[in-house]
């Protein structure tokens, strides 16, 4: 990429007309581009974002019931956890930094940076963004990532001994698919947000929220505020009733029916 261009020069946010039919989607895209130009979002994050946009189209760009069910089970699990952690990567930091901090506050979760394309510079920049958004502590930066997840060979294996290493529940998103399985294998509950119900992450996670992080985080904050008042037994019952395979199959059925309907409406 040509680094001689500043983020201001490349940012097209101001060029998007107020009445553009895809205005919101274009602004979100600009946030991702800005993250890249500021050096904390991996170039591969742009590809990931494009893939997400495509799956979002197939679900009407709306949060569907199967996602709400998964969010409820996910939040119940986080509220019942001893050491819940929200794992953050470049795309999450670009799109939902304040929401990550808010959800962590409400649910008493720790926040940890964990990157696939790990560099200390990116970790520090992401940590700064989260601190600016109000985070008091951000784990997983530099030397703090001194523990190792067994059976994982990517840079994601380095984790904080105070965070993911001792976590019983990990909330993550835009995962490349190597870590969820390893975390589940060592007994952790993984709550994953992934727009692609066919991805390895979606299939291996304990609870899969098939939705866009842009909509999922605010909705999860709302759910967490309401659920905090519930008794432990009620939360346990929500988790007992939850079936991740059923939720994944509902999401695929939704896409299939949605496409059939669209083909009739042409
Ligand atoms: O910041 P790093 O170094 O940890 O790298 C992060 C990326 C995203 C580059 C890395 O984890 C990666 O390569 O991810 P993948 O394999 O492209 O997978 C990303 C998944 O997230 C895909 O299944 C996408 O459909 C999905 N996705 C993309 N955008 C969103 C999304 N899911 C929810 N909300 C989105 N906005």
PDB file of C-alpha atoms and ligand atoms in Angstrom:
ATOM      1  CA  UNK A   1       0.000   0.000   0.000  1.00  0.00           C
ATOM      2  CA  UNK A   2       1.186   3.535  -0.764  1.00  0.00           C
ATOM      3  CA  UNK A   3       2.034   4.919   2.673  1.00  0.00           C
ATOM      4  CA  UNK A   4       2.579   8.442   1.306  1.00  0.00           C
ATOM      5  CA  UNK A   5      -1.177   8.992   1.471  1.00  0.00           C
ATOM      6  CA  UNK A   6      -2.507  10.176   4.802  1.00  0.00           C
ATOM      7  CA  UNK A   7      -5.689   8.787   6.284  1.00  0.00           C
ATOM      8  CA  UNK A   8      -7.379  12.183   5.623  1.00  0.00           C
ATOM      9  CA  UNK A   9      -6.533  12.043   1.922  1.00  0.00           C
ATOM     10  CA  UNK A  10      -7.910   8.539   1.569  1.00  0.00           C
ATOM     11  CA  UNK A  11     -10.953   8.934   3.774  1.00  0.00           C
ATOM     12  CA  UNK A  12     -13.967   9.310   1.540  1.00  0.00           C
ATOM     13  CA  UNK A  13     -16.419   9.700   4.412  1.00  0.00           C
ATOM     14  CA  UNK A  14     -17.096  13.343   3.577  1.00  0.00           C
ATOM     15  CA  UNK A  15     -17.705  12.429  -0.072  1.00  0.00           C
ATOM     16  CA  UNK A  16     -20.613  10.119   0.698  1.00  0.00           C
ATOM     17  CA  UNK A  17     -23.824  12.039  -0.137  1.00  0.00           C
ATOM     18  CA  UNK A  18     -26.335  12.341   2.729  1.00  0.00           C
ATOM     19  CA  UNK A  19     -29.031  10.639   0.659  1.00  0.00           C
ATOM     20  CA  UNK A  20     -26.890   7.809  -0.691  1.00  0.00           C
ATOM     21  CA  UNK A  21     -28.997   4.624  -0.393  1.00  0.00           C
ATOM     22  CA  UNK A  22     -26.019   2.679   1.033  1.00  0.00           C
ATOM     23  CA  UNK A  23     -24.700   5.532   3.188  1.00  0.00           C
ATOM     24  CA  UNK A  24     -24.415   3.598   6.473  1.00  0.00           C
ATOM     25  CA  UNK A  25     -22.693   0.654   4.892  1.00  0.00           C
ATOM     26  CA  UNK A  26     -20.230   2.982   3.111  1.00  0.00           C
ATOM     27  CA  UNK A  27     -19.422   4.832   6.338  1.00  0.00           C
ATOM     28  CA  UNK A  28     -18.722   1.533   8.091  1.00  0.00           C
ATOM     29  CA  UNK A  29     -16.437   0.591   5.225  1.00  0.00           C
ATOM     30  CA  UNK A  30     -14.563   3.882   5.622  1.00  0.00           C
ATOM     31  CA  UNK A  31     -14.004   3.117   9.319  1.00  0.00           C
ATOM     32  CA  UNK A  32     -12.297  -0.123   8.336  1.00  0.00           C
ATOM     33  CA  UNK A  33     -10.156   1.668   5.734  1.00  0.00           C
ATOM     34  CA  UNK A  34      -9.182   4.288   8.332  1.00  0.00           C
ATOM     35  CA  UNK A  35      -8.148   1.488  10.702  1.00  0.00           C
ATOM     36  CA  UNK A  36      -5.852   0.156   7.994  1.00  0.00           C
ATOM     37  CA  UNK A  37      -4.343   3.579   7.273  1.00  0.00           C
ATOM     38  CA  UNK A  38      -3.804   4.208  10.967  1.00  0.00           C
ATOM     39  CA  UNK A  39      -1.899   0.939  11.106  1.00  0.00           C
ATOM     40  CA  UNK A  40      -3.947  -1.157  13.543  1.00  0.00           C
ATOM     41  CA  UNK A  41      -6.198  -3.058  11.138  1.00  0.00           C
ATOM     42  CA  UNK A  42      -4.563  -5.856   9.136  1.00  0.00           C
ATOM     43  CA  UNK A  43      -4.858  -5.556   5.306  1.00  0.00           C
ATOM     44  CA  UNK A  44      -6.506  -8.978   5.443  1.00  0.00           C
ATOM     45  CA  UNK A  45      -9.159  -7.346   7.630  1.00  0.00           C
ATOM     46  CA  UNK A  46     -10.494  -5.601   4.516  1.00  0.00           C
ATOM     47  CA  UNK A  47     -11.084  -8.959   2.870  1.00  0.00           C
ATOM     48  CA  UNK A  48     -12.756 -10.246   6.029  1.00  0.00           C
ATOM     49  CA  UNK A  49     -15.022  -7.201   6.079  1.00  0.00           C
ATOM     50  CA  UNK A  50     -16.061  -7.723   2.450  1.00  0.00           C
ATOM     51  CA  UNK A  51     -16.924 -11.317   3.162  1.00  0.00           C
ATOM     52  CA  UNK A  52     -19.004 -10.200   6.126  1.00  0.00           C
ATOM     53  CA  UNK A  53     -20.881  -7.629   4.011  1.00  0.00           C
ATOM     54  CA  UNK A  54     -21.843 -10.361   1.586  1.00  0.00           C
ATOM     55  CA  UNK A  55     -23.254 -12.650   4.294  1.00  0.00           C
ATOM     56  CA  UNK A  56     -25.059  -9.697   5.864  1.00  0.00           C
ATOM     57  CA  UNK A  57     -26.879  -9.136   2.552  1.00  0.00           C
ATOM     58  CA  UNK A  58     -28.048 -12.737   2.619  1.00  0.00           C
ATOM     59  CA  UNK A  59     -29.723 -12.092   5.967  1.00  0.00           C
ATOM     60  CA  UNK A  60     -31.390  -8.818   5.016  1.00  0.00           C
ATOM     61  CA  UNK A  61     -28.821  -6.791   7.009  1.00  0.00           C
ATOM     62  CA  UNK A  62     -31.003  -7.258  10.090  1.00  0.00           C
ATOM     63  CA  UNK A  63     -30.554  -9.049  13.387  1.00  0.00           C
ATOM     64  CA  UNK A  64     -32.653 -12.191  13.131  1.00  0.00           C
ATOM     65  CA  UNK A  65     -34.303 -14.259  15.887  1.00  0.00           C
ATOM     66  CA  UNK A  66     -31.647 -16.986  15.775  1.00  0.00           C
ATOM     67  CA  UNK A  67     -29.030 -14.328  16.584  1.00  0.00           C
ATOM     68  CA  UNK A  68     -31.054 -12.948  19.500  1.00  0.00           C
ATOM     69  CA  UNK A  69     -31.367 -16.473  20.962  1.00  0.00           C
ATOM     70  CA  UNK A  70     -27.584 -16.911  20.734  1.00  0.00           C
ATOM     71  CA  UNK A  71     -26.950 -13.464  22.246  1.00  0.00           C
ATOM     72  CA  UNK A  72     -29.158 -14.341  25.229  1.00  0.00           C
ATOM     73  CA  UNK A  73     -27.338 -17.637  25.817  1.00  0.00           C
ATOM     74  CA  UNK A  74     -23.990 -15.883  25.289  1.00  0.00           C
ATOM     75  CA  UNK A  75     -24.735 -13.099  27.766  1.00  0.00           C
ATOM     76  CA  UNK A  76     -26.140 -15.582  30.304  1.00  0.00           C
ATOM     77  CA  UNK A  77     -22.865 -17.542  30.019  1.00  0.00           C
ATOM     78  CA  UNK A  78     -20.766 -14.410  30.414  1.00  0.00           C
ATOM     79  CA  UNK A  79     -22.764 -13.261  33.460  1.00  0.00           C
ATOM     80  CA  UNK A  80     -22.351 -16.668  35.100  1.00  0.00           C
ATOM     81  CA  UNK A  81     -18.639 -16.916  34.268  1.00  0.00           C
ATOM     82  CA  UNK A  82     -15.879 -16.499  36.836  1.00  0.00           C
ATOM     83  CA  UNK A  83     -13.357 -15.035  34.375  1.00  0.00           C
ATOM     84  CA  UNK A  84     -15.088 -13.767  31.229  1.00  0.00           C
ATOM     85  CA  UNK A  85     -12.885 -12.129  28.593  1.00  0.00           C
ATOM     86  CA  UNK A  86     -13.720 -10.137  25.466  1.00  0.00           C
ATOM     87  CA  UNK A  87     -11.027 -10.815  22.881  1.00  0.00           C
ATOM     88  CA  UNK A  88     -10.378  -7.892  20.525  1.00  0.00           C
ATOM     89  CA  UNK A  89      -8.758  -7.746  17.080  1.00  0.00           C
ATOM     90  CA  UNK A  90      -8.218  -4.994  14.510  1.00  0.00           C
ATOM     91  CA  UNK A  91     -11.652  -5.060  12.882  1.00  0.00           C
ATOM     92  CA  UNK A  92     -13.455  -5.016  16.231  1.00  0.00           C
ATOM     93  CA  UNK A  93     -11.377  -2.046  17.382  1.00  0.00           C
ATOM     94  CA  UNK A  94     -12.260  -0.156  14.181  1.00  0.00           C
ATOM     95  CA  UNK A  95     -15.991  -0.808  14.362  1.00  0.00           C
ATOM     96  CA  UNK A  96     -17.150  -1.158  17.980  1.00  0.00           C
ATOM     97  CA  UNK A  97     -14.539   0.174  20.456  1.00  0.00           C
ATOM     98  CA  UNK A  98     -16.960   1.979  22.823  1.00  0.00           C
ATOM     99  CA  UNK A  99     -19.423  -0.901  22.727  1.00  0.00           C
ATOM    100  CA  UNK A 100     -16.676  -3.396  23.688  1.00  0.00           C
ATOM    101  CA  UNK A 101     -15.782  -1.252  26.708  1.00  0.00           C
ATOM    102  CA  UNK A 102     -19.431  -0.805  27.699  1.00  0.00           C
ATOM    103  CA  UNK A 103     -20.232  -4.510  27.451  1.00  0.00           C
ATOM    104  CA  UNK A 104     -17.102  -5.362  29.446  1.00  0.00           C
ATOM    105  CA  UNK A 105     -18.140  -2.911  32.171  1.00  0.00           C
ATOM    106  CA  UNK A 106     -21.698  -4.238  32.476  1.00  0.00           C
ATOM    107  CA  UNK A 107     -20.625  -7.891  32.506  1.00  0.00           C
ATOM    108  CA  UNK A 108     -17.404  -7.479  34.528  1.00  0.00           C
ATOM    109  CA  UNK A 109     -15.383  -8.909  31.665  1.00  0.00           C
ATOM    110  CA  UNK A 110     -11.716  -8.340  31.014  1.00  0.00           C
ATOM    111  CA  UNK A 111     -10.622  -6.973  27.643  1.00  0.00           C
ATOM    112  CA  UNK A 112      -7.689  -8.609  25.860  1.00  0.00           C
ATOM    113  CA  UNK A 113      -6.063  -7.834  22.516  1.00  0.00           C
ATOM    114  CA  UNK A 114      -5.397 -11.047  20.591  1.00  0.00           C
ATOM    115  CA  UNK A 115      -4.300 -10.818  16.975  1.00  0.00           C
ATOM    116  CA  UNK A 116      -3.785 -13.292  14.180  1.00  0.00           C
ATOM    117  CA  UNK A 117      -1.381 -10.944  12.366  1.00  0.00           C
ATOM    118  CA  UNK A 118       0.317 -10.013  15.601  1.00  0.00           C
ATOM    119  CA  UNK A 119       2.708  -7.070  15.889  1.00  0.00           C
ATOM    120  CA  UNK A 120       3.407  -5.134  19.052  1.00  0.00           C
ATOM    121  CA  UNK A 121       2.725  -1.874  17.223  1.00  0.00           C
ATOM    122  CA  UNK A 122      -0.803  -3.002  16.309  1.00  0.00           C
ATOM    123  CA  UNK A 123      -1.421  -4.285  19.838  1.00  0.00           C
ATOM    124  CA  UNK A 124      -0.426  -0.954  21.336  1.00  0.00           C
ATOM    125  CA  UNK A 125      -2.541   1.033  18.900  1.00  0.00           C
ATOM    126  CA  UNK A 126      -5.598  -1.140  19.575  1.00  0.00           C
ATOM    127  CA  UNK A 127      -5.014  -0.829  23.310  1.00  0.00           C
ATOM    128  CA  UNK A 128      -4.859   2.973  22.941  1.00  0.00           C
ATOM    129  CA  UNK A 129      -8.152   3.025  21.030  1.00  0.00           C
ATOM    130  CA  UNK A 130      -9.828   0.963  23.746  1.00  0.00           C
ATOM    131  CA  UNK A 131      -8.397   3.160  26.505  1.00  0.00           C
ATOM    132  CA  UNK A 132      -9.635   6.262  24.691  1.00  0.00           C
ATOM    133  CA  UNK A 133     -13.057   4.592  24.614  1.00  0.00           C
ATOM    134  CA  UNK A 134     -12.882   4.264  28.415  1.00  0.00           C
ATOM    135  CA  UNK A 135     -11.146   0.920  29.110  1.00  0.00           C
ATOM    136  CA  UNK A 136      -9.191   1.000  32.375  1.00  0.00           C
ATOM    137  CA  UNK A 137      -7.201  -2.128  31.618  1.00  0.00           C
ATOM    138  CA  UNK A 138      -6.329  -3.840  28.343  1.00  0.00           C
ATOM    139  CA  UNK A 139      -4.574  -7.210  28.542  1.00  0.00           C
ATOM    140  CA  UNK A 140      -2.505  -9.108  25.979  1.00  0.00           C
ATOM    141  CA  UNK A 141      -0.185  -6.284  24.909  1.00  0.00           C
ATOM    142  CA  UNK A 142       3.546  -7.040  24.487  1.00  0.00           C
ATOM    143  CA  UNK A 143       5.077  -8.914  27.430  1.00  0.00           C
ATOM    144  CA  UNK A 144       1.684  -9.357  29.043  1.00  0.00           C
ATOM    145  CA  UNK A 145       0.893 -12.086  26.475  1.00  0.00           C
ATOM    146  CA  UNK A 146       3.303 -14.450  28.211  1.00  0.00           C
ATOM    147  CA  UNK A 147       1.122 -17.572  28.485  1.00  0.00           C
ATOM    148  CA  UNK A 148       0.537 -20.048  25.666  1.00  0.00           C
ATOM    149  CA  UNK A 149      -2.569 -21.869  24.474  1.00  0.00           C
ATOM    150  CA  UNK A 150      -1.566 -25.457  23.726  1.00  0.00           C
ATOM    151  CA  UNK A 151      -2.360 -26.954  20.295  1.00  0.00           C
ATOM    152  CA  UNK A 152      -2.405 -23.537  18.678  1.00  0.00           C
ATOM    153  CA  UNK A 153       0.434 -22.625  16.347  1.00  0.00           C
ATOM    154  CA  UNK A 154      -0.488 -19.150  15.118  1.00  0.00           C
ATOM    155  CA  UNK A 155       0.475 -15.951  16.930  1.00  0.00           C
ATOM    156  CA  UNK A 156      -2.922 -16.146  18.586  1.00  0.00           C
ATOM    157  CA  UNK A 157      -1.463 -18.745  20.961  1.00  0.00           C
ATOM    158  CA  UNK A 158       0.180 -15.986  23.042  1.00  0.00           C
ATOM    159  CA  UNK A 159      -2.299 -14.832  25.660  1.00  0.00           C
ATOM    160  CA  UNK A 160      -2.366 -13.018  28.965  1.00  0.00           C
ATOM    161  CA  UNK A 161      -2.091 -15.229  32.073  1.00  0.00           C
ATOM    162  CA  UNK A 162      -4.629 -12.894  33.683  1.00  0.00           C
ATOM    163  CA  UNK A 163      -7.007 -12.989  30.702  1.00  0.00           C
ATOM    164  CA  UNK A 164      -7.730 -15.625  28.062  1.00  0.00           C
ATOM    165  CA  UNK A 165      -5.401 -18.131  29.732  1.00  0.00           C
ATOM    166  CA  UNK A 166      -7.587 -18.390  32.842  1.00  0.00           C
ATOM    167  CA  UNK A 167     -10.890 -17.453  31.168  1.00  0.00           C
ATOM    168  CA  UNK A 168     -13.849 -19.790  31.405  1.00  0.00           C
ATOM    169  CA  UNK A 169     -15.838 -17.855  28.771  1.00  0.00           C
ATOM    170  CA  UNK A 170     -14.331 -15.976  25.810  1.00  0.00           C
ATOM    171  CA  UNK A 171     -16.341 -13.648  23.568  1.00  0.00           C
ATOM    172  CA  UNK A 172     -14.684 -13.178  20.170  1.00  0.00           C
ATOM    173  CA  UNK A 173     -15.513 -12.043  16.625  1.00  0.00           C
ATOM    174  CA  UNK A 174     -14.080 -12.039  13.100  1.00  0.00           C
ATOM    175  CA  UNK A 175     -12.020 -15.042  13.926  1.00  0.00           C
ATOM    176  CA  UNK A 176      -9.961 -16.784  11.248  1.00  0.00           C
ATOM    177  CA  UNK A 177     -10.898 -20.241  12.532  1.00  0.00           C
ATOM    178  CA  UNK A 178      -7.816 -21.675  14.200  1.00  0.00           C
ATOM    179  CA  UNK A 179      -8.380 -20.537  17.751  1.00  0.00           C
ATOM    180  CA  UNK A 180     -11.990 -21.343  18.618  1.00  0.00           C
ATOM    181  CA  UNK A 181     -11.430 -25.085  18.318  1.00  0.00           C
ATOM    182  CA  UNK A 182      -8.252 -24.911  20.465  1.00  0.00           C
ATOM    183  CA  UNK A 183     -10.033 -22.881  23.154  1.00  0.00           C
ATOM    184  CA  UNK A 184     -12.992 -25.275  23.246  1.00  0.00           C
ATOM    185  CA  UNK A 185     -10.588 -28.244  23.442  1.00  0.00           C
ATOM    186  CA  UNK A 186      -9.026 -26.868  26.602  1.00  0.00           C
ATOM    187  CA  UNK A 187     -12.432 -26.491  28.219  1.00  0.00           C
ATOM    188  CA  UNK A 188     -13.346 -22.879  27.549  1.00  0.00           C
ATOM    189  CA  UNK A 189     -16.765 -21.781  26.407  1.00  0.00           C
ATOM    190  CA  UNK A 190     -16.468 -19.704  23.227  1.00  0.00           C
ATOM    191  CA  UNK A 191     -19.136 -17.197  22.255  1.00  0.00           C
ATOM    192  CA  UNK A 192     -18.397 -16.189  18.653  1.00  0.00           C
ATOM    193  CA  UNK A 193     -19.936 -13.442  16.529  1.00  0.00           C
ATOM    194  CA  UNK A 194     -19.621 -14.415  12.877  1.00  0.00           C
ATOM    195  CA  UNK A 195     -21.795 -13.471   9.904  1.00  0.00           C
ATOM    196  CA  UNK A 196     -20.843 -16.674   8.113  1.00  0.00           C
ATOM    197  CA  UNK A 197     -22.749 -19.623   9.604  1.00  0.00           C
ATOM    198  CA  UNK A 198     -20.610 -21.997   7.535  1.00  0.00           C
ATOM    199  CA  UNK A 199     -17.264 -20.821   8.877  1.00  0.00           C
ATOM    200  CA  UNK A 200     -15.076 -23.085  10.969  1.00  0.00           C
ATOM    201  CA  UNK A 201     -15.433 -20.657  13.880  1.00  0.00           C
ATOM    202  CA  UNK A 202     -19.237 -20.670  13.629  1.00  0.00           C
ATOM    203  CA  UNK A 203     -19.265 -24.464  13.660  1.00  0.00           C
ATOM    204  CA  UNK A 204     -16.751 -24.980  16.438  1.00  0.00           C
ATOM    205  CA  UNK A 205     -17.938 -22.279  18.861  1.00  0.00           C
ATOM    206  CA  UNK A 206     -20.060 -23.185  21.874  1.00  0.00           C
ATOM    207  CA  UNK A 207     -22.469 -20.350  21.043  1.00  0.00           C
ATOM    208  CA  UNK A 208     -22.551 -18.695  17.616  1.00  0.00           C
ATOM    209  CA  UNK A 209     -24.118 -15.310  17.084  1.00  0.00           C
ATOM    210  CA  UNK A 210     -24.729 -15.057  13.346  1.00  0.00           C
ATOM    211  CA  UNK A 211     -24.948 -11.291  13.092  1.00  0.00           C
ATOM    212  CA  UNK A 212     -22.932  -8.167  12.300  1.00  0.00           C
ATOM    213  CA  UNK A 213     -20.829  -6.907  15.230  1.00  0.00           C
ATOM    214  CA  UNK A 214     -22.146  -3.427  14.427  1.00  0.00           C
ATOM    215  CA  UNK A 215     -25.658  -4.504  15.473  1.00  0.00           C
ATOM    216  CA  UNK A 216     -24.744  -7.358  17.820  1.00  0.00           C
ATOM    217  CA  UNK A 217     -22.719  -5.348  20.364  1.00  0.00           C
ATOM    218  CA  UNK A 218     -25.408  -2.688  21.073  1.00  0.00           C
ATOM    219  CA  UNK A 219     -28.052  -5.432  21.291  1.00  0.00           C
ATOM    220  CA  UNK A 220     -25.892  -7.477  23.668  1.00  0.00           C
ATOM    221  CA  UNK A 221     -25.410  -4.412  25.884  1.00  0.00           C
ATOM    222  CA  UNK A 222     -29.201  -4.057  26.079  1.00  0.00           C
ATOM    223  CA  UNK A 223     -29.644  -7.779  26.842  1.00  0.00           C
ATOM    224  CA  UNK A 224     -26.896  -7.708  29.478  1.00  0.00           C
ATOM    225  CA  UNK A 225     -28.524  -4.753  31.269  1.00  0.00           C
ATOM    226  CA  UNK A 226     -31.823  -6.669  31.474  1.00  0.00           C
ATOM    227  CA  UNK A 227     -30.292 -10.029  32.340  1.00  0.00           C
ATOM    228  CA  UNK A 228     -28.184  -8.672  35.187  1.00  0.00           C
ATOM    229  CA  UNK A 229     -31.392  -8.545  37.224  1.00  0.00           C
ATOM    230  CA  UNK A 230     -32.156 -12.241  36.631  1.00  0.00           C
ATOM    231  CA  UNK A 231     -31.490 -14.970  39.189  1.00  0.00           C
ATOM    232  CA  UNK A 232     -28.648 -17.430  38.631  1.00  0.00           C
ATOM    233  CA  UNK A 233     -31.146 -20.285  38.094  1.00  0.00           C
ATOM    234  CA  UNK A 234     -32.923 -18.341  35.346  1.00  0.00           C
ATOM    235  CA  UNK A 235     -29.629 -17.741  33.538  1.00  0.00           C
ATOM    236  CA  UNK A 236     -28.723 -21.427  33.880  1.00  0.00           C
ATOM    237  CA  UNK A 237     -32.091 -22.363  32.372  1.00  0.00           C
ATOM    238  CA  UNK A 238     -31.487 -20.106  29.338  1.00  0.00           C
ATOM    239  CA  UNK A 239     -28.190 -21.904  28.747  1.00  0.00           C
ATOM    240  CA  UNK A 240     -29.746 -25.344  29.259  1.00  0.00           C
ATOM    241  CA  UNK A 241     -32.424 -24.614  26.645  1.00  0.00           C
ATOM    242  CA  UNK A 242     -29.869 -23.417  24.097  1.00  0.00           C
ATOM    243  CA  UNK A 243     -28.889 -25.600  21.135  1.00  0.00           C
ATOM    244  CA  UNK A 244     -26.120 -24.192  18.905  1.00  0.00           C
ATOM    245  CA  UNK A 245     -26.623 -26.707  16.072  1.00  0.00           C
ATOM    246  CA  UNK A 246     -30.290 -25.727  15.903  1.00  0.00           C
ATOM    247  CA  UNK A 247     -29.395 -22.032  15.787  1.00  0.00           C
ATOM    248  CA  UNK A 248     -26.898 -22.606  12.958  1.00  0.00           C
ATOM    249  CA  UNK A 249     -29.415 -24.624  11.027  1.00  0.00           C
ATOM    250  CA  UNK A 250     -32.056 -21.904  11.561  1.00  0.00           C
ATOM    251  CA  UNK A 251     -29.656 -19.337  10.124  1.00  0.00           C
ATOM    252  CA  UNK A 252     -29.028 -21.440   7.008  1.00  0.00           C
ATOM    253  CA  UNK A 253     -32.753 -22.066   6.601  1.00  0.00           C
ATOM    254  CA  UNK A 254     -33.373 -18.350   6.910  1.00  0.00           C
ATOM    255  CA  UNK A 255     -30.876 -17.572   4.129  1.00  0.00           C
ATOM    256  CA  UNK A 256     -32.367 -20.215   1.893  1.00  0.00           C
ATOM    257  CA  UNK A 257     -35.957 -18.973   2.378  1.00  0.00           C
ATOM    258  CA  UNK A 258     -34.898 -15.331   2.099  1.00  0.00           C
ATOM    259  CA  UNK A 259     -33.216 -15.989  -1.250  1.00  0.00           C
ATOM    260  CA  UNK A 260     -36.211 -17.942  -2.552  1.00  0.00           C
ATOM    261  CA  UNK A 261     -38.497 -15.066  -1.597  1.00  0.00           C
ATOM    262  CA  UNK A 262     -36.188 -12.535  -3.253  1.00  0.00           C
ATOM    263  CA  UNK A 263     -36.156 -14.573  -6.441  1.00  0.00           C
ATOM    264  CA  UNK A 264     -39.964 -14.313  -6.544  1.00  0.00           C
ATOM    265  CA  UNK A 265     -39.950 -10.574  -5.853  1.00  0.00           C
ATOM    266  CA  UNK A 266     -37.682  -9.668  -8.784  1.00  0.00           C
TER     267      UNK A 266
HETATM  268  O1  LIG B   1      -6.723  -8.268  13.530  1.00  0.00           O
HETATM  269  P1  LIG B   1      -6.182  -9.664  13.276  1.00  0.00           P
HETATM  270  O2  LIG B   1      -4.706  -9.665  13.008  1.00  0.00           O
HETATM  271  O3  LIG B   1      -6.528 -10.618  14.399  1.00  0.00           O
HETATM  272  O4  LIG B   1      -6.848 -10.257  11.949  1.00  0.00           O
HETATM  273  C1  LIG B   1      -8.231 -10.272  11.877  1.00  0.00           C
HETATM  274  C2  LIG B   1      -8.764 -10.945  10.581  1.00  0.00           C
HETATM  275  C3  LIG B   1     -10.235 -10.534  10.466  1.00  0.00           C
HETATM  276  C4  LIG B   1      -7.992 -10.449   9.372  1.00  0.00           C
HETATM  277  C5  LIG B   1      -8.623 -12.477  10.698  1.00  0.00           C
HETATM  278  O5  LIG B   1      -9.195 -12.930  11.890  1.00  0.00           O
HETATM  279  C6  LIG B   1      -9.222 -13.197   9.491  1.00  0.00           C
HETATM  280  O6  LIG B   1      -8.531 -13.449   8.517  1.00  0.00           O
HETATM  281  O7  LIG B   1     -10.537 -13.510   9.569  1.00  0.00           O
HETATM  282  P2  LIG B   1     -11.341 -14.288   8.395  1.00  0.00           P
HETATM  283  O8  LIG B   1     -10.812 -15.665   8.208  1.00  0.00           O
HETATM  284  O9  LIG B   1     -11.422 -13.414   7.205  1.00  0.00           O
HETATM  285  O10 LIG B   1     -12.760 -14.453   9.059  1.00  0.00           O
HETATM  286  C7  LIG B   1     -13.546 -13.373   9.433  1.00  0.00           C
HETATM  287  C8  LIG B   1     -15.011 -13.846   9.614  1.00  0.00           C
HETATM  288  O11 LIG B   1     -15.754 -12.771  10.159  1.00  0.00           O
HETATM  289  C9  LIG B   1     -15.678 -14.237   8.289  1.00  0.00           C
HETATM  290  O12 LIG B   1     -16.461 -15.416   8.487  1.00  0.00           O
HETATM  291  C10 LIG B   1     -16.634 -13.045   7.990  1.00  0.00           C
HETATM  292  O13 LIG B   1     -17.814 -13.438   7.324  1.00  0.00           O
HETATM  293  C11 LIG B   1     -16.940 -12.549   9.389  1.00  0.00           C
HETATM  294  N1  LIG B   1     -17.238 -11.113   9.454  1.00  0.00           N
HETATM  295  C12 LIG B   1     -16.732 -10.115   8.680  1.00  0.00           C
HETATM  296  N2  LIG B   1     -17.209  -8.918   9.054  1.00  0.00           N
HETATM  297  C13 LIG B   1     -18.030  -9.149  10.110  1.00  0.00           C
HETATM  298  C14 LIG B   1     -18.048 -10.551  10.376  1.00  0.00           C
HETATM  299  N3  LIG B   1     -18.774 -11.085  11.358  1.00  0.00           N
HETATM  300  C15 LIG B   1     -19.507 -10.234  12.121  1.00  0.00           C
HETATM  301  N4  LIG B   1     -19.540  -8.891  11.934  1.00  0.00           N
HETATM  302  C16 LIG B   1     -18.816  -8.311  10.939  1.00  0.00           C
HETATM  303  N5  LIG B   1     -18.858  -6.992  10.761  1.00  0.00           N
END
